[in-house]
Amino acid sequence: MNYVLDKILIKEADIRRRVDELGAQVSADYCGKQPVAVCILRGAIPFYADLIRRISLPVTVDTITVSSYGSGTTSGALKVITDMRTDVKGKDVLVVDDIIDSGRTSVALINMLKERGAASVKTCALLDKPSRRVVEIKGDYVGFSIPDEFVVGYGLDWDEKFRNLPHIYTLKEDK
Ligand code: IMP
Ligand code: MG
């Protein structure tokens, strides 16, 4: 099956406004702290790049590539493909993700960072599909809650395509 772009779900200008708000909120909440902002590669790249520039704190940056597996279970096994370089022990970690869908990736990653001794772990996701949740998690910072539709653009892909688009789109079957 091939998919093509259908409609714009969230416009670039609306994303920008919301990212400004999230950055302000994070800056206020972490006032006096030096959080480590972790970009979940690759889907969070544009969101992360925009968000960290709206955080008015001495934030440090790092990246991690993970994939969650064990879809038949809720155990949340996590495969680290490329690890971060920061030792998170005693640090306040902000995990920046593109979307919380089943919640498996976020929950497993939060658990891993806590096991590594992070002082605190919070998540900031651009998008949230609460109706798809398999494991319980509520993002600490969420850009937009969206219905159960597959979306692409602004970092999100279908088959590695569409990540470079400035807006967020829904897809339709290519007939
Ligand atoms: P989760 O572990 O099920 O929450 O999966 C999260 C990952 O699935 C995200 O980081 C995305 O890479 C991918 N994903 C989930 N929903 C979508 C979508 O609508 N479009 C593109 N990628 C998605
Ligand atoms: Mg993907």
PDB file of N, CA, C and O and ligand atoms in Angstrom, residues 98 150 156-160 163, ligand 2:
ATOM      1  N   ASP A  98       8.380  12.918  19.506  1.00  0.00           N
ATOM      2  CA  ASP A  98       7.455  13.408  18.482  1.00  0.00           C
ATOM      3  C   ASP A  98       6.007  13.132  18.878  1.00  0.00           C
ATOM      4  O   ASP A  98       5.158  14.008  18.810  1.00  0.00           O
ATOM      5  N   PHE A 150      -3.123   8.437  11.523  1.00  0.00           N
ATOM      6  CA  PHE A 150      -1.683   8.444  11.274  1.00  0.00           C
ATOM      7  C   PHE A 150      -1.291   9.775  10.643  1.00  0.00           C
ATOM      8  O   PHE A 150      -1.899  10.209   9.672  1.00  0.00           O
ATOM      9  N   LEU A 156       7.728  13.642  11.695  1.00  0.00           N
ATOM     10  CA  LEU A 156       7.068  12.327  11.694  1.00  0.00           C
ATOM     11  C   LEU A 156       7.065  11.728  10.281  1.00  0.00           C
ATOM     12  O   LEU A 156       6.873  12.443   9.295  1.00  0.00           O
ATOM     13  N   ASP A 157       7.258  10.427  10.214  1.00  0.00           N
ATOM     14  CA  ASP A 157       7.395   9.767   8.914  1.00  0.00           C
ATOM     15  C   ASP A 157       6.354   8.693   8.682  1.00  0.00           C
ATOM     16  O   ASP A 157       5.747   8.151   9.611  1.00  0.00           O
ATOM     17  N   TRP A 158       6.161   8.395   7.409  1.00  0.00           N
ATOM     18  CA  TRP A 158       5.593   7.118   7.000  1.00  0.00           C
ATOM     19  C   TRP A 158       6.638   6.513   6.068  1.00  0.00           C
ATOM     20  O   TRP A 158       7.014   7.158   5.079  1.00  0.00           O
ATOM     21  N   ASP A 159       7.152   5.336   6.450  1.00  0.00           N
ATOM     22  CA  ASP A 159       8.160   4.679   5.624  1.00  0.00           C
ATOM     23  C   ASP A 159       9.346   5.618   5.351  1.00  0.00           C
ATOM     24  O   ASP A 159       9.851   5.682   4.236  1.00  0.00           O
ATOM     25  N   GLU A 160       9.743   6.361   6.390  1.00  0.00           N
ATOM     26  CA  GLU A 160      10.880   7.299   6.333  1.00  0.00           C
ATOM     27  C   GLU A 160      10.633   8.508   5.428  1.00  0.00           C
ATOM     28  O   GLU A 160      11.541   9.307   5.209  1.00  0.00           O
ATOM     29  N   ARG A 163       9.307  13.509   6.600  1.00  0.00           N
ATOM     30  CA  ARG A 163       9.812  14.114   7.837  1.00  0.00           C
ATOM     31  C   ARG A 163      10.135  15.596   7.658  1.00  0.00           C
ATOM     32  O   ARG A 163      10.127  16.362   8.615  1.00  0.00           O
TER      33      ARG A 163
HETATM   34 MG    MG B   2       8.545   6.214  12.587  1.00  0.00          MG
END
